[in-house]
Backbone as JSON, one array per atom type, in Angstrom:
{
  "sequence": "XXXXXXXXXXXXXXXXXXXXXXXXXXXXXXXXXXXXXXXXXXXXXXXXXXXXXXXXXXXXXXXXXXXXXXXXXXXXXXXXXXXXXXXXXXXXXXXXXXXXXXXXXXXXXXXXXXXXXXXXXXXXXXXXXXXXXXXXXXXXXXXXXXXXXXXXXXXXXXXXX",
  "N": [[-16.6, 43.51, -22.55], [-15.83, 44.63, -20.02], [-18.13, 45.31, -19.23], [-19.24, 42.91, -18.23], [-17.15, 41.83, -16.68], [-16.12, 41.79, -13.23], [-15.19, 44.49, -11.26], [-12.62, 44.04, -10.19], [-11.13, 43.21, -12.06], [-8.62, 44.22, -14.04], [-8.8, 46.09, -17.43], [-7.4, 44.94, -20.35], [-3.99, 45.89, -21.04], [-3.35, 48.8, -22.9], [-2.49, 48.71, -26.59], [0.74, 49.32, -28.36], [1.45, 52.61, -28.86], [-1.01, 53.6, -27.52], [-3.46, 52.77, -28.35], [-6.4, 50.93, -28.21], [-7.46, 47.32, -28.15], [-8.14, 46.27, -31.6], [-11.54, 46.7, -32.99], [-13.21, 43.8, -34.0], [-15.23, 43.94, -35.77], [-14.71, 45.92, -37.47], [-13.85, 47.16, -40.84], [-10.89, 46.55, -42.28], [-8.01, 47.64, -44.09], [-6.28, 45.34, -45.99], [-6.4, 43.38, -43.81], [-6.65, 39.96, -42.45], [-9.18, 37.96, -43.42], [-11.73, 36.82, -41.39], [-11.73, 33.04, -40.76], [-13.17, 30.76, -42.93], [-16.0, 28.61, -41.86], [-17.02, 25.38, -41.69], [-20.53, 25.15, -42.23], [-21.96, 23.06, -40.85], [-20.5, 22.24, -38.44], [-19.34, 23.22, -35.23], [-16.71, 24.2, -34.75], [-14.52, 26.57, -35.12], [-16.06, 28.79, -35.02], [-15.61, 30.65, -33.0], [-13.4, 32.95, -31.98], [-10.2, 32.01, -31.23], [-7.99, 33.39, -30.1], [-9.28, 35.79, -28.78], [-10.89, 34.71, -26.74], [-8.64, 33.38, -25.5], [-7.52, 35.84, -24.53], [-9.14, 36.74, -22.63], [-9.09, 34.65, -20.63], [-6.39, 35.1, -20.06], [-6.7, 37.43, -18.25], [-7.47, 36.18, -15.92], [-7.16, 35.54, -12.48], [-4.91, 34.09, -10.24], [-6.49, 31.64, -8.21], [-8.81, 32.86, -8.26], [-12.5, 32.79, -9.08], [-13.41, 31.07, -12.27], [-12.92, 33.26, -14.87], [-13.68, 33.26, -17.52], [-15.34, 31.42, -17.92], [-17.49, 32.59, -16.39], [-17.83, 34.97, -17.59], [-18.96, 33.87, -20.17], [-21.31, 32.49, -19.15], [-22.78, 34.81, -18.43], [-23.11, 36.21, -20.9], [-24.63, 34.07, -22.52], [-26.88, 34.33, -20.8], [-27.66, 36.93, -21.28], [-27.76, 37.7, -24.02], [-29.89, 36.22, -25.51], [-31.95, 37.79, -24.99], [-31.28, 40.09, -26.29], [-31.54, 39.19, -28.84], [-34.31, 38.62, -28.78], [-35.28, 40.96, -28.62], [-34.3, 42.32, -30.99], [-35.77, 40.81, -32.84], [-38.54, 41.55, -32.11], [-38.16, 44.45, -32.56], [-38.17, 44.4, -35.31], [-40.64, 43.12, -36.1], [-42.44, 45.1, -35.18], [-41.72, 47.19, -36.79], [-39.87, 49.07, -35.79], [-37.23, 50.72, -36.19], [-35.17, 51.86, -34.68], [-35.34, 50.42, -31.81], [-34.64, 47.93, -32.88], [-32.07, 48.38, -33.92], [-30.44, 49.27, -31.6], [-30.68, 47.05, -30.24], [-29.39, 45.14, -31.94], [-27.06, 46.46, -32.15], [-25.93, 46.35, -29.21], [-25.7, 43.23, -29.23], [-23.89, 42.98, -30.9], [-21.51, 43.95, -30.03], [-21.01, 42.65, -27.59], [-20.9, 39.88, -28.7], [-18.63, 40.08, -30.16], [-16.82, 40.56, -28.24], [-16.62, 38.26, -27.1], [-15.5, 36.77, -29.05], [-16.96, 35.93, -31.25], [-17.1, 36.44, -34.16], [-18.34, 36.28, -36.57], [-20.97, 36.41, -36.06], [-21.03, 38.84, -34.95], [-20.6, 40.35, -37.29], [-22.97, 39.85, -38.77], [-24.81, 41.22, -37.25], [-23.87, 43.91, -37.34], [-24.41, 44.37, -40.12], [-27.04, 44.17, -40.05], [-27.47, 46.58, -38.2], [-26.55, 48.63, -39.79], [-28.52, 48.93, -41.55], [-31.06, 49.22, -40.21], [-30.05, 51.66, -38.87], [-30.42, 53.02, -41.17], [-33.06, 53.08, -41.58], [-34.04, 50.87, -43.2], [-35.87, 48.52, -43.31], [-37.24, 46.86, -45.06], [-36.03, 44.74, -46.68], [-34.59, 43.23, -44.71], [-35.13, 40.83, -43.52], [-33.51, 38.33, -44.71], [-31.1, 38.79, -43.34], [-31.79, 38.75, -40.65], [-32.64, 36.18, -40.5], [-30.09, 34.96, -40.69], [-28.78, 36.0, -38.5], [-30.31, 34.71, -36.3], [-29.83, 32.1, -36.97], [-26.88, 32.03, -36.83], [-26.71, 32.85, -34.13], [-27.69, 30.7, -32.69], [-25.77, 28.62, -33.29], [-23.33, 30.0, -32.05], [-24.26, 30.06, -29.52], [-24.22, 27.11, -28.82], [-21.63, 26.52, -29.49], [-20.27, 28.21, -27.37], [-21.33, 27.01, -25.04], [-20.19, 24.53, -25.22], [-17.47, 25.38, -25.06], [-17.64, 26.18, -22.45], [-17.96, 24.06, -21.1], [-15.56, 22.81, -21.48], [-13.81, 24.49, -20.4], [-14.4, 24.52, -17.52], [-13.8, 21.74, -17.26]],
  "CA": [[-16.03, 42.94, -21.61], [-15.86, 45.63, -18.87], [-19.58, 45.35, -18.59], [-19.22, 41.61, -17.64], [-16.09, 41.49, -15.64], [-16.06, 42.32, -12.11], [-14.22, 45.58, -11.09], [-11.39, 43.69, -9.74], [-10.23, 42.78, -13.29], [-8.37, 45.49, -14.99], [-8.89, 45.83, -18.82], [-6.07, 44.59, -20.91], [-3.34, 46.91, -21.5], [-3.23, 49.41, -24.29], [-1.39, 48.36, -27.49], [1.82, 50.3, -28.5], [0.7, 53.86, -29.28], [-1.84, 53.94, -27.01], [-4.77, 52.25, -28.87], [-7.19, 49.68, -27.76], [-7.39, 46.26, -29.48], [-8.96, 46.54, -32.89], [-12.62, 46.27, -33.19], [-13.15, 42.97, -35.1], [-16.17, 44.07, -36.77], [-14.4, 47.06, -38.3], [-13.18, 46.68, -41.96], [-9.45, 47.35, -42.28], [-7.46, 47.06, -45.58], [-5.17, 44.06, -45.78], [-6.71, 42.33, -42.81], [-6.95, 38.59, -42.8], [-10.73, 37.73, -43.05], [-12.22, 35.41, -40.34], [-11.77, 31.75, -41.18], [-14.39, 30.24, -43.17], [-16.13, 27.38, -41.11], [-18.12, 24.4, -42.24], [-21.99, 25.41, -41.35], [-22.42, 21.99, -40.03], [-19.84, 22.18, -37.32], [-19.2, 24.31, -34.51], [-15.47, 24.47, -34.8], [-14.27, 28.02, -35.88], [-17.15, 29.97, -34.73], [-15.06, 31.63, -32.12], [-11.8, 33.48, -32.28], [-9.44, 31.36, -29.86], [-7.23, 34.66, -29.37], [-10.08, 36.44, -28.01], [-11.18, 33.55, -25.51], [-7.22, 33.26, -24.62], [-7.02, 37.04, -24.08], [-10.05, 36.77, -21.4], [-8.32, 33.86, -19.85], [-5.17, 35.9, -19.27], [-7.35, 38.15, -17.13], [-7.68, 35.28, -14.61], [-6.2, 35.78, -11.29], [-4.94, 32.88, -9.41], [-7.42, 31.63, -7.08], [-10.2, 33.46, -8.34], [-13.33, 32.01, -9.99], [-13.02, 31.1, -13.68], [-13.5, 34.24, -15.37], [-14.19, 33.01, -18.78], [-16.81, 30.57, -17.41], [-18.59, 33.46, -15.87], [-18.31, 35.69, -18.78], [-19.89, 33.09, -21.06], [-22.73, 32.55, -18.65], [-23.59, 36.13, -18.41], [-23.4, 36.33, -22.28], [-25.83, 33.13, -22.62], [-28.14, 34.79, -20.19], [-28.36, 38.26, -21.8], [-27.94, 37.48, -25.47], [-31.26, 35.77, -25.89], [-32.94, 38.89, -24.54], [-30.92, 41.15, -27.3], [-31.95, 38.46, -29.98], [-35.66, 38.71, -28.92], [-35.57, 42.66, -28.77], [-34.29, 42.66, -32.15], [-36.86, 40.48, -33.56], [-39.66, 42.6, -31.71], [-38.19, 45.7, -33.3], [-38.59, 44.26, -36.53], [-42.01, 42.97, -36.16], [-43.12, 46.29, -34.81], [-40.94, 48.09, -37.77], [-39.1, 50.14, -34.84], [-35.87, 50.78, -36.4], [-34.24, 52.13, -33.29], [-35.25, 49.35, -31.01], [-33.98, 46.88, -33.7], [-30.56, 48.92, -34.05], [-29.9, 49.24, -30.15], [-30.68, 45.44, -29.88], [-28.09, 44.61, -32.61], [-25.7, 46.99, -31.48], [-25.48, 45.54, -28.13], [-25.55, 41.94, -29.38], [-22.69, 42.95, -31.9], [-20.45, 44.29, -29.14], [-20.76, 41.38, -26.8], [-20.45, 38.75, -29.42], [-17.34, 40.25, -30.58], [-15.9, 40.47, -26.9], [-16.24, 36.8, -26.92], [-14.72, 36.14, -30.29], [-17.98, 35.27, -32.3], [-16.92, 37.56, -35.13], [-19.43, 36.17, -37.77], [-22.18, 36.82, -35.53], [-20.97, 40.21, -34.82], [-20.51, 40.74, -38.52], [-24.07, 39.94, -39.19], [-25.36, 42.31, -36.66], [-23.47, 45.11, -38.01], [-25.06, 44.5, -41.37], [-28.49, 44.92, -39.48], [-27.44, 47.76, -37.55], [-26.39, 49.49, -40.79], [-29.63, 48.88, -42.48], [-31.78, 49.91, -39.24], [-29.55, 52.9, -38.72], [-30.95, 53.89, -42.34], [-34.49, 52.71, -41.62], [-34.09, 50.2, -44.34], [-36.36, 47.28, -42.68], [-38.03, 46.02, -45.95], [-35.22, 43.78, -47.26], [-33.62, 42.77, -43.75], [-35.31, 39.36, -43.19], [-32.21, 37.45, -44.86], [-30.02, 38.94, -42.34], [-32.29, 38.39, -39.45], [-32.55, 34.64, -40.35], [-28.72, 34.65, -40.49], [-28.67, 36.39, -37.05], [-30.87, 33.66, -35.52], [-28.86, 30.71, -37.25], [-25.58, 31.97, -36.35], [-26.65, 32.94, -32.57], [-27.81, 29.35, -32.12], [-24.51, 28.03, -33.41], [-22.72, 30.36, -31.24], [-24.8, 29.5, -28.06], [-23.58, 25.99, -28.76], [-20.19, 26.74, -29.2], [-20.02, 28.72, -25.99], [-21.85, 25.96, -24.01], [-19.27, 23.61, -25.24], [-16.45, 26.11, -24.3], [-17.83, 26.59, -20.93], [-17.86, 22.72, -20.44], [-14.19, 22.61, -21.71], [-13.02, 25.34, -19.38], [-14.66, 23.63, -16.32], [-13.37, 20.36, -17.21]],
  "C": [[-16.08, 43.29, -20.32], [-17.19, 45.54, -18.28], [-19.86, 44.12, -17.94], [-18.36, 41.28, -16.38], [-16.09, 42.4, -14.42], [-15.03, 43.44, -12.17], [-12.7, 45.08, -10.69], [-10.54, 43.1, -10.99], [-10.13, 44.01, -13.99], [-8.34, 45.04, -16.51], [-7.46, 45.53, -19.21], [-5.09, 45.97, -21.07], [-3.31, 47.61, -22.96], [-2.08, 48.9, -25.05], [-0.4, 49.79, -27.74], [0.83, 51.59, -29.09], [-0.41, 54.3, -28.74], [-3.36, 53.6, -27.41], [-5.22, 51.16, -28.28], [-7.13, 48.44, -28.59], [-8.27, 46.6, -30.54], [-10.34, 46.0, -32.57], [-12.94, 45.18, -34.35], [-14.26, 43.14, -35.9], [-15.99, 45.29, -37.71], [-13.73, 46.41, -39.56], [-12.06, 47.3, -41.88], [-8.56, 46.66, -43.53], [-6.31, 46.38, -45.07], [-5.53, 43.17, -44.46], [-7.16, 40.93, -43.29], [-8.41, 38.46, -42.44], [-10.76, 36.61, -42.04], [-12.27, 34.17, -41.08], [-13.03, 31.48, -41.57], [-14.74, 28.78, -42.23], [-17.15, 26.76, -42.05], [-19.45, 24.66, -41.37], [-22.19, 24.29, -40.39], [-21.57, 21.82, -38.83], [-19.63, 23.41, -36.37], [-17.5, 24.82, -34.21], [-15.24, 25.71, -35.77], [-15.12, 28.84, -35.57], [-16.69, 30.98, -33.84], [-13.62, 31.92, -32.17], [-11.17, 32.94, -31.03], [-8.84, 32.6, -29.21], [-8.06, 35.35, -28.5], [-10.64, 35.54, -26.63], [-9.67, 33.41, -24.84], [-6.92, 34.46, -23.98], [-8.09, 37.22, -22.78], [-9.51, 35.63, -20.3], [-7.25, 34.45, -19.16], [-5.68, 36.77, -18.11], [-7.48, 37.45, -15.97], [-6.76, 35.54, -13.62], [-6.29, 34.56, -10.66], [-5.76, 32.84, -8.31], [-8.61, 32.03, -7.11], [-11.24, 32.41, -9.31], [-13.13, 32.01, -11.4], [-13.58, 32.24, -14.25], [-14.25, 34.05, -16.65], [-15.37, 32.24, -18.72], [-18.02, 31.84, -17.18], [-18.88, 34.43, -16.79], [-19.27, 35.11, -19.9], [-21.15, 32.95, -20.4], [-23.3, 33.88, -18.77], [-24.08, 36.35, -20.03], [-24.68, 35.38, -22.62], [-27.02, 33.74, -21.96], [-28.55, 35.92, -20.72], [-28.48, 38.22, -23.04], [-29.19, 37.2, -25.95], [-32.08, 37.09, -25.88], [-32.71, 39.72, -25.76], [-31.61, 40.5, -28.46], [-33.66, 38.87, -30.13], [-36.07, 40.02, -29.3], [-35.5, 43.03, -30.19], [-35.33, 42.18, -33.17], [-38.38, 41.38, -33.38], [-39.46, 43.61, -32.32], [-38.38, 45.48, -34.59], [-39.95, 43.89, -36.9], [-43.06, 44.19, -35.92], [-42.67, 47.54, -35.84], [-40.44, 49.32, -36.93], [-37.57, 49.82, -35.22], [-35.03, 50.96, -35.4], [-34.23, 50.85, -32.39], [-34.53, 48.14, -31.7], [-32.22, 47.08, -33.74], [-29.88, 48.96, -32.64], [-29.78, 47.71, -29.81], [-29.24, 44.84, -30.54], [-26.92, 44.95, -32.36], [-24.84, 46.15, -30.37], [-25.1, 44.23, -28.39], [-24.16, 41.92, -30.1], [-21.52, 43.05, -31.01], [-20.0, 43.09, -28.15], [-20.63, 40.2, -27.5], [-19.0, 38.97, -29.5], [-16.21, 40.12, -29.35], [-15.74, 39.15, -26.76], [-15.7, 36.02, -28.23], [-15.6, 35.65, -31.52], [-18.03, 36.38, -33.26], [-17.75, 37.53, -36.26], [-20.56, 36.77, -37.21], [-22.09, 38.37, -35.38], [-20.93, 41.08, -36.05], [-21.99, 40.75, -39.3], [-24.98, 41.05, -38.19], [-24.87, 43.76, -37.05], [-24.27, 45.35, -39.35], [-26.4, 45.04, -41.1], [-28.39, 46.21, -39.15], [-27.35, 48.81, -38.59], [-27.75, 49.83, -41.37], [-30.76, 49.42, -41.32], [-31.62, 51.31, -39.03], [-30.42, 53.81, -40.13], [-32.51, 53.49, -42.63], [-34.7, 51.61, -42.9], [-34.69, 48.66, -44.03], [-37.02, 46.35, -43.77], [-37.23, 44.73, -46.48], [-34.21, 43.06, -46.15], [-33.81, 41.34, -43.44], [-34.16, 38.24, -43.41], [-31.39, 37.59, -43.8], [-30.56, 38.7, -40.89], [-32.28, 36.67, -39.32], [-31.02, 34.19, -40.04], [-28.4, 34.89, -38.93], [-28.82, 35.24, -36.07], [-30.14, 32.46, -35.62], [-27.6, 30.97, -36.48], [-25.72, 32.29, -34.82], [-26.81, 31.56, -31.94], [-26.51, 28.57, -32.23], [-23.54, 28.77, -32.32], [-22.76, 29.96, -29.75], [-24.21, 28.07, -27.87], [-22.14, 25.66, -28.62], [-19.62, 27.33, -27.84], [-20.26, 27.67, -24.98], [-20.62, 25.09, -23.91], [-17.8, 24.17, -24.68], [-16.44, 26.09, -22.92], [-17.52, 25.2, -20.34], [-16.22, 22.38, -20.45], [-13.34, 23.34, -20.5], [-13.26, 24.75, -18.04], [-14.12, 22.3, -16.11], [-11.84, 20.32, -17.22]]
}
């Protein structure tokens, strides 16, 4: 989020004990899993609490922060998906890893937890140079990314309306 938010927006305060918000792509014992969604709908693709946290950073009288963050994501993320595909096509594990790592982080920052988890699976395989059986996860990435794009476009329209 700091990458996309202008300097005038301070990051959210640290949680008690000085730790920052949890990484939603990290496994934690006893954590509640992300809600399962109907693959045919856009509902539930985005974690509402994450979007609400971005809205909470909005200053009175300033341009809509969430709308701007979504616009930047929708502009930048397709490039990362293309870079990941190119990395796979060229059998360049490092290019693939870097692209999905960036996409994982930016997707998690907007509450696209399932997409971030798919990116993490691919990142782990790319780090281990295990590219031979990665096509199913890449298909998941493309499918989930298209759904997240649609959900974010709908969210952006909702935010401005």
